[in-house]
CSV table of C-alpha atoms in Angstrom, one decimal:
chain,number,residue,atom,x,y,z
J,1,UNK,CA,125.4,111.2,97.7
J,2,UNK,CA,128.1,108.5,97.4
J,3,UNK,CA,127.2,107.5,93.9
J,4,UNK,CA,127.2,108.9,90.4
J,5,UNK,CA,124.4,108.4,87.8
J,6,UNK,CA,125.2,106.1,84.8
J,7,UNK,CA,122.5,103.7,83.9
J,8,UNK,CA,119.8,106.4,84.6
J,9,UNK,CA,120.8,108.3,81.5
J,10,UNK,CA,120.2,105.6,78.8
J,11,UNK,CA,117.1,104.5,80.7
J,12,UNK,CA,115.8,108.1,80.4
J,13,UNK,CA,116.2,108.2,76.7
J,14,UNK,CA,114.7,104.8,76.2
J,15,UNK,CA,111.7,105.7,78.4
J,16,UNK,CA,111.4,108.9,76.5
J,17,UNK,CA,111.2,107.0,73.2
J,18,UNK,CA,108.6,104.7,74.7
J,19,UNK,CA,106.5,107.6,76.0
J,20,UNK,CA,106.6,109.4,72.7
J,21,UNK,CA,104.9,106.4,71.1
J,22,UNK,CA,102.6,104.9,73.8
J,23,UNK,CA,99.6,107.4,73.4
J,24,UNK,CA,100.3,107.7,69.6
J,25,UNK,CA,100.2,103.9,69.3
J,26,UNK,CA,96.8,103.8,70.9
J,27,UNK,CA,95.5,106.5,68.6
J,28,UNK,CA,97.0,104.8,65.5
J,29,UNK,CA,95.6,101.5,66.6
J,30,UNK,CA,92.1,102.9,66.7
J,31,UNK,CA,92.6,104.7,63.4
J,32,UNK,CA,93.8,101.7,61.5
J,33,UNK,CA,91.2,99.4,63.1
J,34,UNK,CA,88.5,101.9,62.0
J,35,UNK,CA,89.2,102.0,58.2
J,36,UNK,CA,91.5,98.9,57.5
J,37,UNK,CA,89.6,96.3,59.5
J,38,UNK,CA,86.1,97.7,59.9
J,39,UNK,CA,86.1,99.5,56.5
J,40,UNK,CA,84.7,102.8,57.7
J,41,UNK,CA,85.3,106.0,55.8
J,42,UNK,CA,89.0,106.9,56.2
J,43,UNK,CA,88.4,110.6,56.5
J,44,UNK,CA,85.9,110.0,59.4
J,45,UNK,CA,88.4,107.6,61.0
J,46,UNK,CA,91.1,110.2,60.9
J,47,UNK,CA,89.0,112.5,63.1
J,48,UNK,CA,89.0,110.0,66.0
J,49,UNK,CA,91.0,111.4,68.9
J,50,UNK,CA,91.2,114.9,67.3
J,51,UNK,CA,87.6,116.0,66.7
J,52,UNK,CA,84.9,115.7,69.4
J,53,UNK,CA,81.3,115.5,68.0
J,54,UNK,CA,78.3,113.2,67.9
J,55,UNK,CA,79.5,111.4,64.8
J,56,UNK,CA,83.0,110.6,66.2
J,57,UNK,CA,81.4,109.5,69.5
J,58,UNK,CA,79.2,107.0,67.7
J,59,UNK,CA,82.1,105.8,65.6
J,60,UNK,CA,84.3,105.4,68.7
J,61,UNK,CA,81.9,103.0,70.3
J,62,UNK,CA,81.9,100.9,67.1
J,63,UNK,CA,85.7,100.8,66.9
J,64,UNK,CA,86.9,100.6,70.5
J,65,UNK,CA,85.8,96.9,71.2
J,66,UNK,CA,87.9,95.6,68.3
J,67,UNK,CA,90.9,97.9,69.1
J,68,UNK,CA,90.8,96.8,72.8
J,69,UNK,CA,90.7,93.1,71.6
J,70,UNK,CA,93.8,93.6,69.5
J,71,UNK,CA,95.6,95.3,72.4
J,72,UNK,CA,94.5,92.4,74.6
J,73,UNK,CA,96.1,89.8,72.2
J,74,UNK,CA,99.3,91.8,72.1
J,75,UNK,CA,99.4,91.9,75.9
J,76,UNK,CA,98.9,88.1,76.1
J,77,UNK,CA,101.6,87.4,73.6
J,78,UNK,CA,104.1,89.7,75.3
J,79,UNK,CA,103.3,88.4,78.7
J,80,UNK,CA,103.5,84.7,77.7
J,81,UNK,CA,106.9,85.0,76.0
J,82,UNK,CA,108.1,87.4,78.7
J,83,UNK,CA,107.4,84.8,81.4
J,84,UNK,CA,109.5,82.2,79.7
J,85,UNK,CA,112.4,84.7,79.1
J,86,UNK,CA,112.2,86.0,82.6
J,87,UNK,CA,112.9,82.5,83.9
J,88,UNK,CA,116.3,82.6,82.3
J,89,UNK,CA,117.4,86.2,81.7
J,90,UNK,CA,117.7,87.4,85.3
J,91,UNK,CA,119.4,84.2,86.7
J,92,UNK,CA,121.8,84.4,83.6
J,93,UNK,CA,122.6,88.0,84.5
J,94,UNK,CA,123.6,86.9,88.1
J,95,UNK,CA,126.4,84.8,86.5
J,96,UNK,CA,127.4,86.5,83.3
J,97,UNK,CA,126.7,90.2,84.0
J,98,UNK,CA,123.9,92.8,83.9
J,99,UNK,CA,125.3,95.0,81.0
J,100,UNK,CA,124.9,92.4,78.2
J,101,UNK,CA,121.2,92.0,79.1
J,102,UNK,CA,120.7,95.8,79.2
J,103,UNK,CA,122.4,96.4,75.8
J,104,UNK,CA,120.5,93.6,74.1
J,105,UNK,CA,117.2,95.0,75.4
J,106,UNK,CA,118.1,98.4,73.9
J,107,UNK,CA,118.9,96.7,70.6
J,108,UNK,CA,115.4,95.1,70.7
J,109,UNK,CA,113.8,98.4,71.4
J,110,UNK,CA,115.6,100.0,68.5
J,111,UNK,CA,114.5,97.3,66.0
J,112,UNK,CA,110.9,97.6,67.3
J,113,UNK,CA,110.9,101.3,66.7
J,114,UNK,CA,112.2,100.8,63.2
J,115,UNK,CA,109.2,98.6,62.6
J,116,UNK,CA,107.0,101.4,64.0
J,117,UNK,CA,108.3,103.5,61.2
J,118,UNK,CA,107.4,100.9,58.6
J,119,UNK,CA,103.9,100.6,60.2
J,120,UNK,CA,103.4,104.4,59.9
J,121,UNK,CA,104.8,104.6,56.3
J,122,UNK,CA,102.6,101.8,54.9
J,123,UNK,CA,99.1,103.3,55.3
J,124,UNK,CA,97.3,100.0,54.5
J,125,UNK,CA,99.0,97.8,57.0
J,126,UNK,CA,96.6,96.0,59.3
J,127,UNK,CA,96.6,97.0,63.0
J,128,UNK,CA,97.5,93.4,63.7
J,129,UNK,CA,101.0,94.4,62.6
J,130,UNK,CA,101.3,95.7,66.2
J,131,UNK,CA,102.1,92.0,67.1
J,132,UNK,CA,105.1,92.0,64.7
J,133,UNK,CA,106.3,95.2,66.3
J,134,UNK,CA,106.4,93.4,69.7
J,135,UNK,CA,108.6,90.5,68.4
J,136,UNK,CA,112.1,92.2,68.7
J,137,UNK,CA,111.3,93.3,72.3
J,138,UNK,CA,110.1,89.8,73.2
J,139,UNK,CA,113.1,88.1,71.6
J,140,UNK,CA,115.6,90.4,73.5
J,141,UNK,CA,114.1,89.8,76.9
J,142,UNK,CA,111.0,91.8,77.2
J,143,UNK,CA,110.3,94.9,79.3
J,144,UNK,CA,109.8,93.0,82.5
J,145,UNK,CA,113.1,91.2,82.3
J,146,UNK,CA,114.8,94.5,81.4
J,147,UNK,CA,113.4,96.3,84.5
J,148,UNK,CA,114.3,93.3,86.7
J,149,UNK,CA,117.9,93.5,85.6
J,150,UNK,CA,118.0,97.3,85.9
J,151,UNK,CA,116.8,96.9,89.5
J,152,UNK,CA,119.5,94.3,90.1
J,153,UNK,CA,122.1,96.6,88.6
J,154,UNK,CA,121.2,99.3,91.1
J,155,UNK,CA,121.2,96.8,93.9
J,156,UNK,CA,124.7,95.7,92.9
J,157,UNK,CA,126.1,99.3,92.8
J,158,UNK,CA,124.5,100.8,96.0
J,159,UNK,CA,124.6,100.3,99.7
J,160,UNK,CA,121.4,99.3,101.6
J,161,UNK,CA,121.3,102.8,103.1
J,162,UNK,CA,121.2,104.6,99.7
J,163,UNK,CA,119.4,101.9,97.7
J,164,UNK,CA,115.9,103.3,98.3
J,165,UNK,CA,117.0,106.8,97.2
J,166,UNK,CA,118.7,105.4,94.1
J,167,UNK,CA,115.6,103.4,93.2
J,168,UNK,CA,113.6,106.6,93.7
J,169,UNK,CA,115.9,108.5,91.4
J,170,UNK,CA,115.3,105.8,88.7
J,171,UNK,CA,111.5,106.3,89.1
J,172,UNK,CA,111.9,110.1,88.9
J,173,UNK,CA,114.0,109.7,85.7
J,174,UNK,CA,111.4,107.6,84.1
J,175,UNK,CA,108.6,110.0,85.3
J,176,UNK,CA,110.5,112.9,83.8
J,177,UNK,CA,110.8,111.0,80.5
J,178,UNK,CA,107.1,110.3,80.7
J,179,UNK,CA,106.4,113.9,81.3
J,180,UNK,CA,108.3,115.1,78.3
J,181,UNK,CA,107.1,112.3,76.0
J,182,UNK,CA,103.5,112.6,77.0
J,183,UNK,CA,103.4,116.3,76.7
J,184,UNK,CA,105.1,116.6,73.3
J,185,UNK,CA,103.8,113.5,71.5
J,186,UNK,CA,100.3,114.8,70.6
J,187,UNK,CA,101.7,118.2,69.5
J,188,UNK,CA,104.4,116.6,67.4
J,189,UNK,CA,101.8,114.3,65.8
J,190,UNK,CA,99.4,117.3,65.1
J,191,UNK,CA,102.3,119.3,63.6
J,192,UNK,CA,103.8,116.4,61.6
J,193,UNK,CA,102.6,112.8,61.3
J,194,UNK,CA,103.0,109.3,62.8
J,195,UNK,CA,106.1,108.7,60.7
J,196,UNK,CA,108.0,111.7,62.2
J,197,UNK,CA,107.0,110.8,65.8
J,198,UNK,CA,108.4,107.4,65.4
J,199,UNK,CA,111.6,108.7,63.8
J,200,UNK,CA,112.2,111.0,66.8
J,201,UNK,CA,111.6,108.1,69.2
J,202,UNK,CA,114.0,105.9,67.2
J,203,UNK,CA,116.7,108.6,67.5
J,204,UNK,CA,116.2,108.7,71.3
J,205,UNK,CA,116.5,104.9,71.5
J,206,UNK,CA,119.7,105.0,69.5
J,207,UNK,CA,121.2,107.5,72.0
J,208,UNK,CA,120.2,105.1,74.8
J,209,UNK,CA,121.9,102.2,73.0
J,210,UNK,CA,125.1,104.1,72.3
J,211,UNK,CA,125.4,105.4,75.8
J,212,UNK,CA,124.8,101.9,77.3
J,213,UNK,CA,127.5,100.3,75.1
J,214,UNK,CA,130.2,102.9,75.7
J,215,UNK,CA,129.6,104.5,79.1
J,216,UNK,CA,127.7,102.1,81.3
J,217,UNK,CA,130.1,99.9,83.3
J,218,UNK,CA,129.3,96.3,84.4
J,219,UNK,CA,128.0,96.2,88.0
J,220,UNK,CA,129.1,92.7,88.9
J,221,UNK,CA,132.7,92.7,90.2
J,222,UNK,CA,133.1,89.0,89.4
J,223,UNK,CA,131.3,87.2,86.6
J,224,UNK,CA,131.6,84.0,84.5
J,225,UNK,CA,132.9,84.2,80.9
J,226,UNK,CA,132.7,80.5,79.8
J,227,UNK,CA,129.8,79.2,77.8
J,228,UNK,CA,127.4,82.1,78.3
J,229,UNK,CA,125.0,80.7,75.6
J,230,UNK,CA,124.7,77.4,77.4
J,231,UNK,CA,124.2,79.3,80.7
J,232,UNK,CA,120.9,80.7,79.3
J,233,UNK,CA,119.4,77.2,79.4
J,234,UNK,CA,120.7,76.2,82.8
J,235,UNK,CA,118.0,74.1,84.5
J,236,UNK,CA,119.5,74.6,87.9
J,237,UNK,CA,119.3,78.4,87.7
J,238,UNK,CA,115.5,78.2,87.0
J,239,UNK,CA,114.9,75.7,89.9
J,240,UNK,CA,117.0,77.9,92.3
J,241,UNK,CA,115.1,81.0,91.3
J,242,UNK,CA,111.7,79.4,92.0
J,243,UNK,CA,112.9,78.1,95.4
J,244,UNK,CA,114.6,81.4,96.5
J,245,UNK,CA,111.4,83.1,97.9
J,246,UNK,CA,110.7,80.2,100.2
J,247,UNK,CA,114.2,79.8,101.7
J,248,UNK,CA,114.3,80.0,105.5
J,249,UNK,CA,115.7,83.4,106.7
J,250,UNK,CA,116.6,85.0,109.9
J,251,UNK,CA,113.9,86.7,112.0
J,252,UNK,CA,110.7,87.4,110.1
J,253,UNK,CA,112.2,88.1,106.8
J,254,UNK,CA,110.7,85.1,105.0
J,255,UNK,CA,107.2,85.9,106.3
J,256,UNK,CA,107.6,89.5,105.2
J,257,UNK,CA,108.8,88.4,101.8
J,258,UNK,CA,105.9,86.0,101.3
J,259,UNK,CA,103.4,88.7,102.4
J,260,UNK,CA,104.9,91.0,99.9
J,261,UNK,CA,104.7,88.3,97.2
J,262,UNK,CA,101.0,87.7,97.9
J,263,UNK,CA,100.3,91.4,97.9
J,264,UNK,CA,102.1,91.9,94.6
J,265,UNK,CA,100.5,88.9,93.0
J,266,UNK,CA,97.1,90.2,94.0
J,267,UNK,CA,98.0,93.6,92.7
J,268,UNK,CA,99.0,92.0,89.3
J,269,UNK,CA,95.4,90.9,88.8
J,270,UNK,CA,94.4,94.6,88.4
J,271,UNK,CA,97.1,95.5,85.8
J,272,UNK,CA,94.7,95.1,83.0
J,273,UNK,CA,92.9,98.2,84.1
J,274,UNK,CA,95.9,100.4,83.0
J,275,UNK,CA,95.4,99.9,79.3
J,276,UNK,CA,91.7,100.9,79.6
J,277,UNK,CA,92.2,104.4,80.9
J,278,UNK,CA,92.8,105.9,77.5
J,279,UNK,CA,89.6,104.3,76.2
J,280,UNK,CA,87.7,105.2,79.3
J,281,UNK,CA,88.3,109.0,79.2
J,282,UNK,CA,87.6,109.0,75.4
J,283,UNK,CA,84.3,107.2,75.9
J,284,UNK,CA,83.0,108.7,79.1
J,285,UNK,CA,84.4,112.2,78.9
J,286,UNK,CA,85.0,112.5,75.1
J,287,UNK,CA,88.7,113.5,75.6
J,288,UNK,CA,90.8,114.1,72.5
J,289,UNK,CA,94.4,112.9,72.3
J,290,UNK,CA,95.6,116.4,73.1
J,291,UNK,CA,93.5,116.6,76.3
J,292,UNK,CA,94.7,113.1,77.3
J,293,UNK,CA,98.4,114.0,76.9
J,294,UNK,CA,97.8,117.3,78.9
J,295,UNK,CA,96.4,115.2,81.7
J,296,UNK,CA,99.4,112.9,81.5
J,297,UNK,CA,101.7,116.0,81.7
J,298,UNK,CA,100.0,117.3,84.8
J,299,UNK,CA,100.0,113.9,86.5
J,300,UNK,CA,103.7,113.4,85.7
J,301,UNK,CA,104.7,116.8,87.0
J,302,UNK,CA,102.8,116.1,90.3
J,303,UNK,CA,104.2,112.6,90.3
J,304,UNK,CA,107.8,113.9,90.1
J,305,UNK,CA,107.3,115.9,93.3
J,306,UNK,CA,105.3,113.2,95.0
J,307,UNK,CA,108.0,110.6,94.4
J,308,UNK,CA,110.7,113.0,95.7
J,309,UNK,CA,108.6,113.7,98.8
J,310,UNK,CA,107.8,110.0,99.5
J,311,UNK,CA,111.1,108.4,98.7
J,312,UNK,CA,113.6,111.2,99.7
J,313,UNK,CA,111.8,113.1,102.5
J,314,UNK,CA,109.7,110.5,104.1
J,315,UNK,CA,111.9,107.4,103.6
J,316,UNK,CA,115.5,108.7,103.3
J,317,UNK,CA,115.4,111.7,105.6
J,318,UNK,CA,112.6,110.9,108.1
J,319,UNK,CA,113.4,107.1,108.0
J,320,UNK,CA,109.8,106.0,107.7
J,321,UNK,CA,109.8,102.3,106.8
J,322,UNK,CA,108.8,101.2,103.3
J,323,UNK,CA,106.0,99.0,104.6
J,324,UNK,CA,104.3,102.1,106.3
J,325,UNK,CA,104.6,104.2,103.2
J,326,UNK,CA,103.3,101.5,100.9
J,327,UNK,CA,100.3,100.8,103.2
J,328,UNK,CA,99.3,104.4,103.4
J,329,UNK,CA,99.8,104.9,99.6
J,330,UNK,CA,97.6,101.9,98.8
J,331,UNK,CA,94.7,103.4,100.9
J,332,UNK,CA,94.9,106.6,99.0
J,333,UNK,CA,94.9,104.6,95.8
J,334,UNK,CA,91.6,103.1,96.8
J,335,UNK,CA,90.0,106.5,97.3
J,336,UNK,CA,91.5,107.7,94.0
J,337,UNK,CA,90.0,104.8,92.1
J,338,UNK,CA,86.6,105.3,93.6
J,339,UNK,CA,86.8,109.0,92.6
J,340,UNK,CA,87.7,108.0,89.0
J,341,UNK,CA,84.8,105.5,88.9
J,342,UNK,CA,82.3,108.2,89.9
J,343,UNK,CA,83.9,110.9,87.7
J,344,UNK,CA,81.5,112.8,85.4
J,345,UNK,CA,83.6,115.9,84.8
J,346,UNK,CA,87.2,116.5,83.8
J,347,UNK,CA,88.1,118.0,87.2
J,348,UNK,CA,87.0,114.9,89.0
J,349,UNK,CA,89.5,112.8,87.0
J,350,UNK,CA,92.2,115.3,88.1
J,351,UNK,CA,91.0,115.0,91.7
J,352,UNK,CA,91.4,111.3,91.4
J,353,UNK,CA,95.0,111.8,90.2
J,354,UNK,CA,95.8,114.1,93.1
J,355,UNK,CA,94.4,111.7,95.7
J,356,UNK,CA,96.7,109.0,94.2
J,357,UNK,CA,99.9,111.1,94.8
J,358,UNK,CA,100.8,109.4,98.2
J,359,UNK,CA,101.1,106.1,96.3
J,360,UNK,CA,103.9,107.4,94.1
J,361,UNK,CA,107.4,105.9,94.6
J,362,UNK,CA,105.9,102.5,95.7
J,363,UNK,CA,107.8,100.7,93.0
J,364,UNK,CA,111.1,102.0,94.3
J,365,UNK,CA,110.1,101.3,97.9
J,366,UNK,CA,109.0,97.8,97.0
J,367,UNK,CA,112.3,97.0,95.3
J,368,UNK,CA,114.3,98.6,98.1
J,369,UNK,CA,112.4,96.6,100.7
J,370,UNK,CA,112.9,93.3,98.8
J,371,UNK,CA,116.6,94.0,98.4
J,372,UNK,CA,116.9,94.3,102.2
J,373,UNK,CA,115.1,91.0,102.9
J,374,UNK,CA,117.4,88.9,100.8
J,375,UNK,CA,121.1,88.5,100.0
J,376,UNK,CA,122.5,90.6,97.2
J,377,UNK,CA,123.0,87.6,94.9
J,378,UNK,CA,119.3,86.7,95.3
J,379,UNK,CA,117.8,90.1,94.3
J,380,UNK,CA,117.5,89.4,90.6
J,381,UNK,CA,116.1,85.9,91.3
J,382,UNK,CA,113.4,87.3,93.6
J,383,UNK,CA,112.4,90.1,91.2
J,384,UNK,CA,112.3,87.5,88.4
J,385,UNK,CA,109.9,85.3,90.4
J,386,UNK,CA,107.6,88.3,91.0
J,387,UNK,CA,107.8,89.3,87.4
J,388,UNK,CA,106.9,85.8,86.2
J,389,UNK,CA,103.9,86.0,88.4
J,390,UNK,CA,103.1,89.4,86.8
J,391,UNK,CA,103.4,88.0,83.3
J,392,UNK,CA,101.2,85.0,84.1
J,393,UNK,CA,98.5,87.2,85.7
J,394,UNK,CA,98.7,90.1,83.3
J,395,UNK,CA,97.0,88.3,80.4
J,396,UNK,CA,94.3,87.0,82.7
J,397,UNK,CA,93.8,90.4,84.1
J,398,UNK,CA,93.6,91.9,80.6
J,399,UNK,CA,91.1,89.4,79.4
J,400,UNK,CA,88.8,90.0,82.5
J,401,UNK,CA,89.1,93.8,82.3
J,402,UNK,CA,88.6,93.9,78.5
J,403,UNK,CA,85.5,91.7,78.8
J,404,UNK,CA,84.1,93.9,81.7
J,405,UNK,CA,84.8,97.1,79.8
J,406,UNK,CA,83.2,96.0,76.6
J,407,UNK,CA,80.2,94.7,78.5
J,408,UNK,CA,79.7,98.0,80.3
J,409,UNK,CA,80.8,100.5,77.7
J,410,UNK,CA,77.2,101.5,76.9
J,411,UNK,CA,76.1,101.7,80.6
J,412,UNK,CA,79.1,102.9,82.7
J,413,UNK,CA,82.6,102.8,81.1
J,414,UNK,CA,84.2,103.6,84.5
J,415,UNK,CA,82.8,100.6,86.3
J,416,UNK,CA,86.2,98.8,86.1
J,417,UNK,CA,87.7,101.4,88.5
J,418,UNK,CA,85.6,100.0,91.4
J,419,UNK,CA,86.9,96.5,90.7
J,420,UNK,CA,90.4,97.8,90.8
J,421,UNK,CA,89.7,99.7,94.0
J,422,UNK,CA,88.6,96.4,95.6
J,423,UNK,CA,91.8,94.6,94.6
J,424,UNK,CA,94.0,97.4,95.8
J,425,UNK,CA,92.1,97.5,99.2
J,426,UNK,CA,92.9,93.7,99.5
J,427,UNK,CA,96.6,94.5,98.9
J,428,UNK,CA,96.5,97.2,101.7
J,429,UNK,CA,95.1,94.6,104.1
J,430,UNK,CA,97.9,92.3,103.4
J,431,UNK,CA,100.4,95.1,103.9
J,432,UNK,CA,98.7,95.8,107.2
J,433,UNK,CA,99.7,92.3,108.3
J,434,UNK,CA,103.2,92.9,107.0
J,435,UNK,CA,103.4,96.0,109.3
J,436,UNK,CA,102.2,93.9,112.3
J,437,UNK,CA,104.9,91.2,111.6
J,438,UNK,CA,107.6,93.8,111.1
J,439,UNK,CA,106.7,95.7,114.3
J,440,UNK,CA,106.5,92.4,116.3
J,441,UNK,CA,109.9,91.4,115.0
J,442,UNK,CA,111.4,94.8,116.0
J,443,UNK,CA,110.0,94.5,119.5
J,444,UNK,CA,111.4,91.0,119.9
J,445,UNK,CA,114.8,92.1,118.6
J,446,UNK,CA,114.8,95.0,121.1
J,447,UNK,CA,113.9,92.7,124.0
J,448,UNK,CA,116.8,90.4,123.1
J,449,UNK,CA,119.2,93.3,123.0
J,450,UNK,CA,117.9,94.7,126.3
J,451,UNK,CA,118.2,91.3,128.0
J,452,UNK,CA,121.8,91.0,126.7
J,453,UNK,CA,122.7,94.4,128.1
J,454,UNK,CA,121.1,93.5,131.5
J,455,UNK,CA,122.9,90.2,131.7
J,456,UNK,CA,126.3,91.9,131.1
J,457,UNK,CA,125.8,94.4,134.0
J,458,UNK,CA,127.1,92.0,136.8
J,459,UNK,CA,130.1,91.2,134.8
J,460,UNK,CA,130.8,95.0,134.4
J,461,UNK,CA,130.4,95.5,138.1
J,462,UNK,CA,132.9,92.7,138.9
J,463,UNK,CA,135.3,94.0,136.3
J,464,UNK,CA,135.2,97.5,137.8
J,465,UNK,CA,135.8,96.2,141.3
J,466,UNK,CA,138.8,94.2,140.2
J,467,UNK,CA,140.3,97.2,138.4
J,468,UNK,CA,139.8,99.4,141.5
J,469,UNK,CA,141.8,97.0,143.6
């Protein structure tokens, strides 16, 4: 391995901080919605997520629609501002460096977690305070911009041959953080309280911030230093970023890039389903927070091995192309989602997770594939264009999925899984076309090389005859 890990360490601690709070946030949101907004008995509200009986099941159905609505508004706000910032943050990092963006993002995460502590400490704060908690993250670039710049950082500091593996290592690092955070969060909460959980998460985020400041080097060998503030609002950067995906490229690279863009944009229309899974298993299978985090633990352990197998063994060692692995993984995702939609028992939810394992590592493979289709200085721009599409479609997806879930909560809370399966199947069809285009381009390239070799044979014969005389 010709590289050493640097950025992965602070990303691990930051992801750990996030995963310590994500499930706890959902539980606290339901709890505060229950007694602060809807004025139910606080003692009964405190049982939600911890006690499973007929009373809590009835109360859950009364509270969940309002809680999902608050979560929806938060998603819309974060996506809207994230789209605007993504227009400027990644192109700015192409000129002035990746490290400043990464450090500022960690600062925003730290401030946000401090506000989490305030939210936990003041027991009467409305659940709408969750919007205030999002403000520091939004103002410092947002999660989407951060991941875009992290991917660009890895692209800067790796060769094309090792890039897929390095992207996979990043995914494994985040999966490991998710495993530890998911597993421990509910137990820490049960043993202590929301305040302590948020304090631990803040400590992890401070470690990430300190490490990024003192130990993470800048990945750009050459960068501008004049007028960095003015560079944020450069109109030409924005125009160039939006034009980059459509630039004419050699071979079939532009066609492949546009097919990937269409597939990803279609996939973004299903992102709203992710925030419903917690509510789905609580409603349909009466899962407690502990059972939910145990599920997350098992899935993350399996995901670590699946990512290693897909990215390292299949892609790096066996040299299977990214397009093939993504296509196969998406087909397994369709089967997984159908299984979840039909699930009536706990083991069926776990079966759905197992069926989804071949799709692990797709994020790393997608970023690796994109980086090979464009020039190095274009990677951040391309990823920004994709992420802007994500931020535009995420709120629309959340609105649609939230409306669907609330409309079917009393009939079949898992119906939304079938909608997602249809969308993912559409993505797999598009990647099938990408496979055809890639294979055709490879055949044409081989034919050109073969014809060049044949055309040079007479010259070789003549040269040999001359030499022999």
